mmCIF file of C-alpha atoms and ligand atoms in Angstrom:
data_model
loop_
_atom_site.group_PDB
_atom_site.id
_atom_site.type_symbol
_atom_site.label_atom_id
_atom_site.label_comp_id
_atom_site.label_asym_id
_atom_site.label_seq_id
_atom_site.Cartn_x
_atom_site.Cartn_y
_atom_site.Cartn_z
ATOM 1 C CA MET A 8 72.159 27.147 17.144
ATOM 2 C CA THR A 9 70.707 24.153 18.699
ATOM 3 C CA ASP A 10 70.846 25.813 22.023
ATOM 4 C CA GLN A 11 67.430 27.177 21.462
ATOM 5 C CA ARG A 12 67.073 29.333 24.493
ATOM 6 C CA PRO A 13 69.147 32.417 23.842
ATOM 7 C CA GLY A 14 71.168 33.836 26.649
ATOM 8 C CA PRO A 15 70.663 37.464 27.581
ATOM 9 C CA ALA A 16 73.825 38.495 25.764
ATOM 10 C CA GLU A 17 72.434 37.123 22.532
ATOM 11 C CA VAL A 18 69.233 39.101 22.579
ATOM 12 C CA PRO A 19 69.988 42.646 21.628
ATOM 13 C CA ALA A 20 66.460 43.710 22.460
ATOM 14 C CA SER A 21 67.206 43.313 26.161
ATOM 15 C CA PRO A 22 67.415 46.890 27.391
ATOM 16 C CA SER A 23 69.716 46.446 30.352
ATOM 17 C CA SER A 24 71.896 43.825 31.865
ATOM 18 C CA PRO A 25 73.784 45.102 34.866
ATOM 19 C CA PRO A 26 77.413 44.057 34.613
ATOM 20 C CA GLY A 27 78.375 41.683 37.337
ATOM 21 C CA GLY A 28 75.786 42.979 39.757
ATOM 22 C CA GLY A 29 72.299 41.962 40.640
ATOM 23 C CA VAL A 30 69.644 41.244 38.112
ATOM 24 C CA PRO A 31 66.756 43.307 39.413
ATOM 25 C CA GLU A 32 64.518 43.340 36.376
ATOM 26 C CA ALA A 33 65.637 40.112 34.807
ATOM 27 C CA ALA A 34 65.222 38.327 38.112
ATOM 28 C CA GLY A 35 61.499 38.973 38.051
ATOM 29 C CA VAL A 36 61.253 37.501 34.591
ATOM 30 C CA LEU A 37 63.304 34.498 35.533
ATOM 31 C CA VAL A 38 61.286 33.826 38.653
ATOM 32 C CA ASP A 39 58.062 34.177 36.749
ATOM 33 C CA ARG A 40 59.235 31.868 34.044
ATOM 34 C CA GLY A 41 60.573 29.324 36.533
ATOM 35 C CA THR A 42 57.379 29.452 38.542
ATOM 36 C CA LEU A 43 55.300 29.054 35.433
ATOM 37 C CA ARG A 44 57.404 26.128 34.331
ATOM 38 C CA LEU A 45 57.101 24.453 37.726
ATOM 39 C CA ALA A 46 53.375 24.999 37.610
ATOM 40 C CA LEU A 47 53.197 23.434 34.177
ATOM 41 C CA VAL A 48 55.241 20.447 35.277
ATOM 42 C CA VAL A 49 53.163 19.895 38.429
ATOM 43 C CA GLY A 50 49.936 20.506 36.559
ATOM 44 C CA GLY A 51 50.996 18.142 33.841
ATOM 45 C CA LEU A 52 51.883 15.426 36.307
ATOM 46 C CA ILE A 53 48.574 15.821 38.129
ATOM 47 C CA LEU A 54 46.731 15.709 34.835
ATOM 48 C CA ALA A 55 48.650 12.617 33.802
ATOM 49 C CA VAL A 56 47.796 10.886 37.089
ATOM 50 C CA LEU A 57 44.125 11.826 36.798
ATOM 51 C CA LEU A 58 44.009 10.581 33.240
ATOM 52 C CA GLY A 59 45.705 7.380 34.319
ATOM 53 C CA PHE A 60 43.066 6.726 36.975
ATOM 54 C CA GLY A 61 40.290 7.789 34.673
ATOM 55 C CA LEU A 62 41.319 5.235 32.121
ATOM 56 C CA GLY A 63 41.551 2.595 34.796
ATOM 57 C CA ARG A 64 45.160 1.808 34.183
ATOM 58 C CA LEU A 65 48.183 2.549 36.226
ATOM 59 C CA ASN A 66 50.849 4.531 34.475
ATOM 60 C CA PRO A 67 52.877 5.907 37.332
ATOM 61 C CA ALA A 68 56.363 6.304 35.962
ATOM 62 C CA PRO A 69 57.966 7.892 32.938
ATOM 63 C CA ALA A 70 58.321 5.453 30.099
ATOM 64 C CA ASP A 71 62.087 5.538 30.323
ATOM 65 C CA ALA A 72 64.956 7.248 31.998
ATOM 66 C CA THR A 73 64.623 10.257 29.767
ATOM 67 C CA GLY A 74 61.366 11.443 31.307
ATOM 68 C CA ARG A 75 59.632 11.462 27.976
ATOM 69 C CA THR A 76 56.248 10.702 29.474
ATOM 70 C CA SER A 77 56.431 13.693 31.716
ATOM 71 C CA ALA A 78 57.807 15.822 28.950
ATOM 72 C CA ALA A 79 54.883 14.868 26.744
ATOM 73 C CA ALA A 80 52.504 16.009 29.427
ATOM 74 C CA THR A 81 54.121 19.401 29.767
ATOM 75 C CA ASP A 82 55.317 20.174 26.298
ATOM 76 C CA HIS A 83 53.394 22.615 24.164
ATOM 77 C CA THR A 84 50.953 23.576 26.845
ATOM 78 C CA ASP A 85 51.053 27.120 25.543
ATOM 79 C CA ALA A 86 48.849 28.206 22.715
ATOM 80 C CA PRO A 87 50.344 28.212 19.230
ATOM 81 C CA GLY A 88 52.799 30.977 18.753
ATOM 82 C CA THR A 89 52.672 32.296 22.269
ATOM 83 C CA GLY A 90 54.868 32.148 25.268
ATOM 84 C CA ALA A 91 58.372 30.928 25.710
ATOM 85 C CA HIS A 92 59.245 27.381 24.955
ATOM 86 C CA GLU A 93 61.490 25.237 27.032
ATOM 87 C CA HIS A 94 62.766 22.933 24.355
ATOM 88 C CA GLY A 95 66.146 21.534 25.052
ATOM 89 C CA THR A 96 67.186 23.534 28.043
ATOM 90 C CA GLY A 97 69.207 20.593 29.185
ATOM 91 C CA THR A 98 67.666 19.940 32.562
ATOM 92 C CA GLY A 99 66.179 16.534 32.076
ATOM 93 C CA ILE A 100 62.444 16.602 32.220
ATOM 94 C CA ASP A 101 61.879 19.247 29.579
ATOM 95 C CA GLY A 102 62.413 17.316 26.388
ATOM 96 C CA THR A 103 66.189 17.366 26.181
ATOM 97 C CA THR A 104 66.219 14.103 24.324
ATOM 98 C CA GLU A 105 63.500 14.976 21.877
ATOM 99 C CA VAL A 106 64.706 15.649 18.379
ATOM 100 C CA GLY A 107 63.618 18.505 16.157
ATOM 101 C CA GLY A 108 63.411 19.081 12.462
ATOM 102 C CA LEU A 109 61.150 16.147 11.644
ATOM 103 C CA ALA A 110 58.148 18.243 10.647
ATOM 104 C CA VAL A 111 57.450 21.181 8.360
ATOM 105 C CA GLY A 112 55.128 22.584 11.002
ATOM 106 C CA SER A 113 55.024 22.866 14.772
ATOM 107 C CA GLY A 114 52.952 24.842 17.230
ATOM 108 C CA GLY A 115 51.063 26.668 14.505
ATOM 109 C CA TRP A 116 54.118 27.652 12.473
ATOM 110 C CA THR A 117 54.937 26.195 9.080
ATOM 111 C CA LEU A 118 58.134 26.247 7.063
ATOM 112 C CA THR A 119 57.089 27.082 3.517
ATOM 113 C CA PRO A 120 59.666 26.854 0.708
ATOM 114 C CA LEU A 121 59.085 29.322 -2.121
ATOM 115 C CA SER A 122 61.821 28.394 -4.567
ATOM 116 C CA THR A 123 61.741 25.268 -6.666
ATOM 117 C CA GLY A 124 63.852 23.790 -9.380
ATOM 118 C CA LEU A 125 67.272 23.538 -7.778
ATOM 119 C CA ALA A 126 69.542 21.635 -10.150
ATOM 120 C CA ALA A 127 72.522 19.540 -9.105
ATOM 121 C CA GLY A 128 75.759 21.467 -9.099
ATOM 122 C CA ARG A 129 74.231 24.770 -10.161
ATOM 123 C CA LEU A 130 74.068 27.890 -8.047
ATOM 124 C CA GLY A 131 70.500 28.640 -7.148
ATOM 125 C CA GLU A 132 68.601 30.358 -4.410
ATOM 126 C CA PHE A 133 66.577 28.874 -1.600
ATOM 127 C CA ARG A 134 63.726 31.068 -0.442
ATOM 128 C CA PHE A 135 61.214 30.351 2.262
ATOM 129 C CA GLN A 136 58.848 31.809 4.803
ATOM 130 C CA VAL A 137 57.732 30.799 8.264
ATOM 131 C CA ARG A 138 53.965 31.159 8.201
ATOM 132 C CA ASP A 139 51.334 31.270 10.918
ATOM 133 C CA VAL A 140 48.038 29.401 10.764
ATOM 134 C CA GLN A 141 46.530 32.175 8.671
ATOM 135 C CA GLY A 142 49.357 31.878 6.177
ATOM 136 C CA ARG A 143 50.966 35.141 7.185
ATOM 137 C CA PRO A 144 54.770 35.129 7.201
ATOM 138 C CA ALA A 145 56.510 35.752 10.494
ATOM 139 C CA THR A 146 58.779 38.771 10.504
ATOM 140 C CA ARG A 147 60.032 39.041 14.091
ATOM 141 C CA PHE A 148 62.947 36.752 14.864
ATOM 142 C CA ALA A 149 65.315 36.834 17.803
ATOM 143 C CA VAL A 150 69.042 36.787 17.240
ATOM 144 C CA VAL A 151 70.354 33.505 18.642
ATOM 145 C CA HIS A 152 73.990 32.541 18.249
ATOM 146 C CA ASP A 153 74.594 35.778 16.382
ATOM 147 C CA LYS A 154 71.977 35.138 13.685
ATOM 148 C CA PRO A 155 68.198 35.424 13.369
ATOM 149 C CA MET A 156 68.026 32.347 11.134
ATOM 150 C CA HIS A 157 70.206 29.274 10.845
ATOM 151 C CA LEU A 158 69.700 26.991 7.876
ATOM 152 C CA ILE A 159 71.250 23.541 7.836
ATOM 153 C CA VAL A 160 71.177 21.615 4.567
ATOM 154 C CA VAL A 161 72.245 18.002 4.197
ATOM 155 C CA ARG A 162 71.452 15.219 1.796
ATOM 156 C CA ARG A 163 69.316 12.495 3.294
ATOM 157 C CA ASP A 164 72.300 10.153 3.374
ATOM 158 C CA LEU A 165 73.897 12.712 5.747
ATOM 159 C CA SER A 166 76.441 13.859 3.159
ATOM 160 C CA GLY A 167 76.926 17.362 1.826
ATOM 161 C CA TYR A 168 76.397 19.272 5.084
ATOM 162 C CA GLN A 169 76.069 23.045 4.784
ATOM 163 C CA HIS A 170 75.385 25.617 7.490
ATOM 164 C CA LEU A 171 73.981 28.834 6.033
ATOM 165 C CA HIS A 172 72.560 32.111 7.267
ATOM 166 C CA PRO A 173 69.749 33.411 5.067
ATOM 167 C CA THR A 174 68.731 37.031 5.068
ATOM 168 C CA MET A 175 65.167 38.235 5.418
ATOM 169 C CA GLY A 176 63.638 40.586 2.925
ATOM 170 C CA ALA A 177 60.556 42.698 3.307
ATOM 171 C CA GLY A 178 57.501 40.655 4.120
ATOM 172 C CA GLY A 179 59.303 37.865 5.906
ATOM 173 C CA THR A 180 60.818 36.049 2.930
ATOM 174 C CA TRP A 181 64.186 34.487 3.705
ATOM 175 C CA SER A 182 66.680 33.794 0.942
ATOM 176 C CA VAL A 183 70.148 32.361 0.619
ATOM 177 C CA PRO A 184 72.337 31.351 -2.336
ATOM 178 C CA LEU A 185 72.505 27.579 -2.456
ATOM 179 C CA THR A 186 74.351 25.017 -4.521
ATOM 180 C CA LEU A 187 73.439 21.387 -3.970
ATOM 181 C CA PRO A 188 76.308 19.486 -5.567
ATOM 182 C CA GLN A 189 74.551 16.178 -6.138
ATOM 183 C CA ALA A 190 71.163 14.878 -7.106
ATOM 184 C CA GLY A 191 68.974 13.340 -4.459
ATOM 185 C CA THR A 192 66.669 14.337 -1.684
ATOM 186 C CA TRP A 193 68.071 16.943 0.625
ATOM 187 C CA ARG A 194 66.846 18.029 4.020
ATOM 188 C CA ALA A 195 66.741 21.703 4.964
ATOM 189 C CA TYR A 196 66.379 22.675 8.629
ATOM 190 C CA ALA A 197 65.326 26.151 9.624
ATOM 191 C CA ASP A 198 66.441 26.791 13.192
ATOM 192 C CA PHE A 199 65.035 30.029 14.574
ATOM 193 C CA THR A 200 63.398 31.740 17.532
ATOM 194 C CA LEU A 201 60.261 33.764 16.963
ATOM 195 C CA VAL A 202 59.471 36.854 18.975
ATOM 196 C CA THR A 203 55.819 36.485 19.842
ATOM 197 C CA ASP A 204 53.187 39.167 20.232
ATOM 198 C CA ASP A 205 53.407 39.010 24.011
ATOM 199 C CA GLY A 206 57.156 39.615 23.833
ATOM 200 C CA GLY A 207 58.008 36.000 24.546
ATOM 201 C CA GLN A 208 60.202 33.798 22.443
ATOM 202 C CA SER A 209 59.402 30.563 20.721
ATOM 203 C CA ALA A 210 62.248 28.391 19.471
ATOM 204 C CA ARG A 211 61.640 26.043 16.558
ATOM 205 C CA THR A 212 63.509 23.729 14.269
ATOM 206 C CA LEU A 213 61.421 22.876 11.224
ATOM 207 C CA GLY A 214 62.537 20.704 8.344
ATOM 208 C CA VAL A 215 61.567 20.236 4.729
ATOM 209 C CA ASP A 216 62.832 18.098 1.871
ATOM 210 C CA ILE A 217 64.310 19.539 -1.308
ATOM 211 C CA ALA A 218 64.298 17.315 -4.383
ATOM 212 C CA VAL A 219 67.211 17.588 -6.800
ATOM 213 C CA PRO A 220 66.548 15.551 -9.955
ATOM 214 C CA GLY A 221 69.064 13.114 -11.321
ATOM 215 C CA ASP A 222 70.772 9.841 -10.590
ATOM 216 C CA GLN A 223 72.207 9.409 -7.165
ATOM 217 C CA THR A 224 74.144 6.817 -5.273
ATOM 218 C CA PRO A 225 73.449 7.031 -1.555
ATOM 219 C CA ARG A 226 76.618 7.136 0.486
ATOM 220 C CA PRO A 227 76.920 4.586 3.284
ATOM 221 C CA LEU A 228 77.405 6.299 6.611
ATOM 222 C CA PRO A 229 81.141 6.374 7.371
ATOM 223 C CA GLU A 230 82.421 4.220 10.206
ATOM 224 C CA PRO A 231 82.457 5.708 13.710
ATOM 225 C CA THR A 232 85.594 7.702 14.455
ATOM 226 C CA ARG A 233 86.894 10.085 17.052
ATOM 227 C CA THR A 234 89.280 11.858 14.721
ATOM 228 C CA ALA A 235 88.708 13.595 11.429
ATOM 229 C CA THR A 236 90.883 15.737 9.198
ATOM 230 C CA VAL A 237 89.813 18.731 7.159
ATOM 231 C CA ASP A 238 92.137 21.040 5.212
ATOM 232 C CA GLY A 239 95.161 19.949 7.238
ATOM 233 C CA PHE A 240 93.444 20.328 10.587
ATOM 234 C CA THR A 241 93.026 17.287 12.760
ATOM 235 C CA VAL A 242 89.934 17.382 14.921
ATOM 236 C CA SER A 243 89.284 14.855 17.649
ATOM 237 C CA TRP A 244 86.551 14.570 20.191
ATOM 238 C CA SER A 245 86.410 13.049 23.635
ATOM 239 C CA GLY A 246 83.617 12.291 26.038
ATOM 240 C CA GLU A 247 81.241 9.458 26.782
ATOM 241 C CA PRO A 248 77.835 10.081 25.213
ATOM 242 C CA ARG A 249 74.968 8.467 27.068
ATOM 243 C CA ILE A 250 71.424 7.748 26.035
ATOM 244 C CA GLY A 251 68.908 9.905 27.817
ATOM 245 C CA ALA A 252 71.463 11.940 29.722
ATOM 246 C CA THR A 253 73.326 15.109 28.910
ATOM 247 C CA GLN A 254 77.066 14.582 28.645
ATOM 248 C CA PRO A 255 79.964 16.846 27.671
ATOM 249 C CA LEU A 256 81.680 16.300 24.345
ATOM 250 C CA ARG A 257 84.984 18.076 23.880
ATOM 251 C CA PHE A 258 86.429 18.883 20.468
ATOM 252 C CA ALA A 259 90.117 19.671 20.056
ATOM 253 C CA VAL A 260 91.690 21.063 16.894
ATOM 254 C CA ARG A 261 95.331 20.550 15.910
ATOM 255 C CA ALA A 262 97.373 21.702 12.947
ATOM 256 C CA GLY A 263 100.317 19.371 12.828
ATOM 257 C CA ASP A 264 102.068 19.811 16.162
ATOM 258 C CA ALA A 265 100.472 23.161 16.796
ATOM 259 C CA THR A 266 97.218 24.129 18.405
ATOM 260 C CA PRO A 267 95.606 26.779 16.226
ATOM 261 C CA THR A 268 93.714 29.645 17.773
ATOM 262 C CA LEU A 269 90.015 29.086 17.446
ATOM 263 C CA GLU A 270 88.075 32.230 16.687
ATOM 264 C CA ARG A 271 84.606 33.042 17.820
ATOM 265 C CA TYR A 272 81.983 31.761 15.456
ATOM 266 C CA LEU A 273 78.281 32.275 16.074
ATOM 267 C CA GLY A 274 78.898 33.506 19.591
ATOM 268 C CA ALA A 275 81.020 30.573 20.678
ATOM 269 C CA TYR A 276 84.310 28.889 19.825
ATOM 270 C CA GLY A 277 82.706 26.336 17.607
ATOM 271 C CA HIS A 278 79.339 25.052 16.596
ATOM 272 C CA LEU A 279 77.966 21.527 16.652
ATOM 273 C CA VAL A 280 75.054 19.974 14.799
ATOM 274 C CA ALA A 281 74.053 16.352 15.423
ATOM 275 C CA LEU A 282 71.663 14.426 13.171
ATOM 276 C CA ARG A 283 70.204 10.963 13.660
ATOM 277 C CA GLU A 284 70.496 8.334 10.969
ATOM 278 C CA GLY A 285 67.169 6.961 9.810
ATOM 279 C CA ASP A 286 64.921 9.963 10.289
ATOM 280 C CA LEU A 287 67.421 12.833 10.289
ATOM 281 C CA GLY A 288 66.197 13.980 13.688
ATOM 282 C CA TYR A 289 67.997 17.109 14.795
ATOM 283 C CA LEU A 290 69.483 16.860 18.268
ATOM 284 C CA HIS A 291 69.696 19.572 20.842
ATOM 285 C CA VAL A 292 73.276 20.619 21.485
ATOM 286 C CA HIS A 293 74.365 23.225 23.971
ATOM 287 C CA PRO A 294 77.719 24.963 23.632
ATOM 288 C CA GLU A 295 79.680 25.962 26.680
ATOM 289 C CA PRO A 296 81.066 29.471 26.654
ATOM 290 C CA GLY A 297 84.753 28.558 26.542
ATOM 291 C CA PRO A 298 87.334 28.916 25.329
ATOM 292 C CA ALA A 299 89.320 26.187 26.991
ATOM 293 C CA ALA A 300 92.903 25.254 26.301
ATOM 294 C CA ASP A 301 91.912 21.696 25.577
ATOM 295 C CA GLY A 302 89.099 22.401 23.179
ATOM 296 C CA VAL A 303 85.494 23.361 22.767
ATOM 297 C CA THR A 304 82.863 21.644 24.871
ATOM 298 C CA PHE A 305 79.238 20.963 24.058
ATOM 299 C CA GLN A 306 76.495 19.315 26.060
ATOM 300 C CA LEU A 307 74.764 16.588 24.108
ATOM 301 C CA ALA A 308 71.976 14.193 25.040
ATOM 302 C CA VAL A 309 71.665 11.161 22.792
ATOM 303 C CA PRO A 310 67.978 10.293 22.479
ATOM 304 C CA GLY A 311 68.294 6.567 21.856
ATOM 305 C CA PRO A 312 70.277 3.739 20.324
ATOM 306 C CA GLY A 313 71.422 4.318 16.795
ATOM 307 C CA ARG A 314 73.938 6.131 14.684
ATOM 308 C CA TYR A 315 74.410 9.861 14.543
ATOM 309 C CA ARG A 316 76.434 12.208 12.406
ATOM 310 C CA LEU A 317 78.221 15.054 14.166
ATOM 311 C CA TYR A 318 79.173 18.227 12.296
ATOM 312 C CA PHE A 319 81.623 20.443 14.162
ATOM 313 C CA ASP A 320 82.107 23.911 12.668
ATOM 314 C CA PHE A 321 85.180 25.846 13.761
ATOM 315 C CA GLN A 322 86.864 29.008 12.579
ATOM 316 C CA VAL A 323 90.606 29.588 12.175
ATOM 317 C CA ALA A 324 92.101 32.638 10.444
ATOM 318 C CA GLY A 325 88.706 33.817 9.337
ATOM 319 C CA GLU A 326 87.704 30.615 7.616
ATOM 320 C CA VAL A 327 85.022 28.229 8.845
ATOM 321 C CA ARG A 328 85.547 24.503 8.344
ATOM 322 C CA THR A 329 83.494 21.492 9.309
ATOM 323 C CA ALA A 330 84.791 18.242 10.764
ATOM 324 C CA GLU A 331 82.395 15.299 10.579
ATOM 325 C CA PHE A 332 82.134 12.209 12.741
ATOM 326 C CA THR A 333 79.872 9.212 13.013
ATOM 327 C CA LEU A 334 78.782 8.375 16.548
ATOM 328 C CA THR A 335 77.245 5.054 17.512
ATOM 329 C CA ALA A 336 75.151 4.756 20.651
ATOM 330 C CA PRO A 337 75.323 2.955 22.931
HETATM 331 CU CU1 LIG B 422 73.891 29.139 12.027
#
């Protein structure tokens, strides 16, 4: 889900995709988009240089190796709610290491919860809309990773992770049954891609807090590990995460001495969510198509020093489980 630019196979609206051959129609779109993006990058750099001179101070280089300065100059140059976004496409200068989910609103769109009064340990319902600046709920969502809406819920101490798929009713109201087992403040992330009026797509991850009354004891973040067990499955990950650079992380699942068959889940052979301790920033993660004999691979860019919680969803025999890991960087 955090791969926020859907591939052609994930967008059912695409009328044709020639198998194995050329890409006559799509090629035009891709070239246009690439050209536009290049223009935005160049324009942004020129603007940044001009501004630098205008202010009488030299600011020639990106602030760090992640290219954040350049990304800031090119990000969100499109008007609210229009055009395709390039968040997290994994190519360096485009905001790969920016986190999402820190705001209830972005680019003119606001995550608006409608249900209140969730009680600890009781089944309730979480309902929400994604509203435009006029307060009108969005109703056109692209299917990304098999679903038009991904909802991640976690308590602010990074415990209690849930990955849910709400359904949309008439008028753009999303709803999903939800039980929050403990009191405390929970964070809900809506991860979605809007289909805009001009036919473009706009990927967003918006976040909002949910208060559950009652006493709570925050859980300390578990120590960093590379192996976790869940329901008799042993999951381990390998790879060398780096700050400001995209690196592969490979997850392998074992059941005793056997290697269970991973089933497709959300268009891939596993799903990974990564959250940052401290602000619960939501990292961009890109699955690789797989499957591979030695596990499921994701591309992850760690935005900075700190601790992160990784949630790896995998499906075996029709059941989805989540293995959790703490990652410390560097
Ligand atoms: Cu999902």
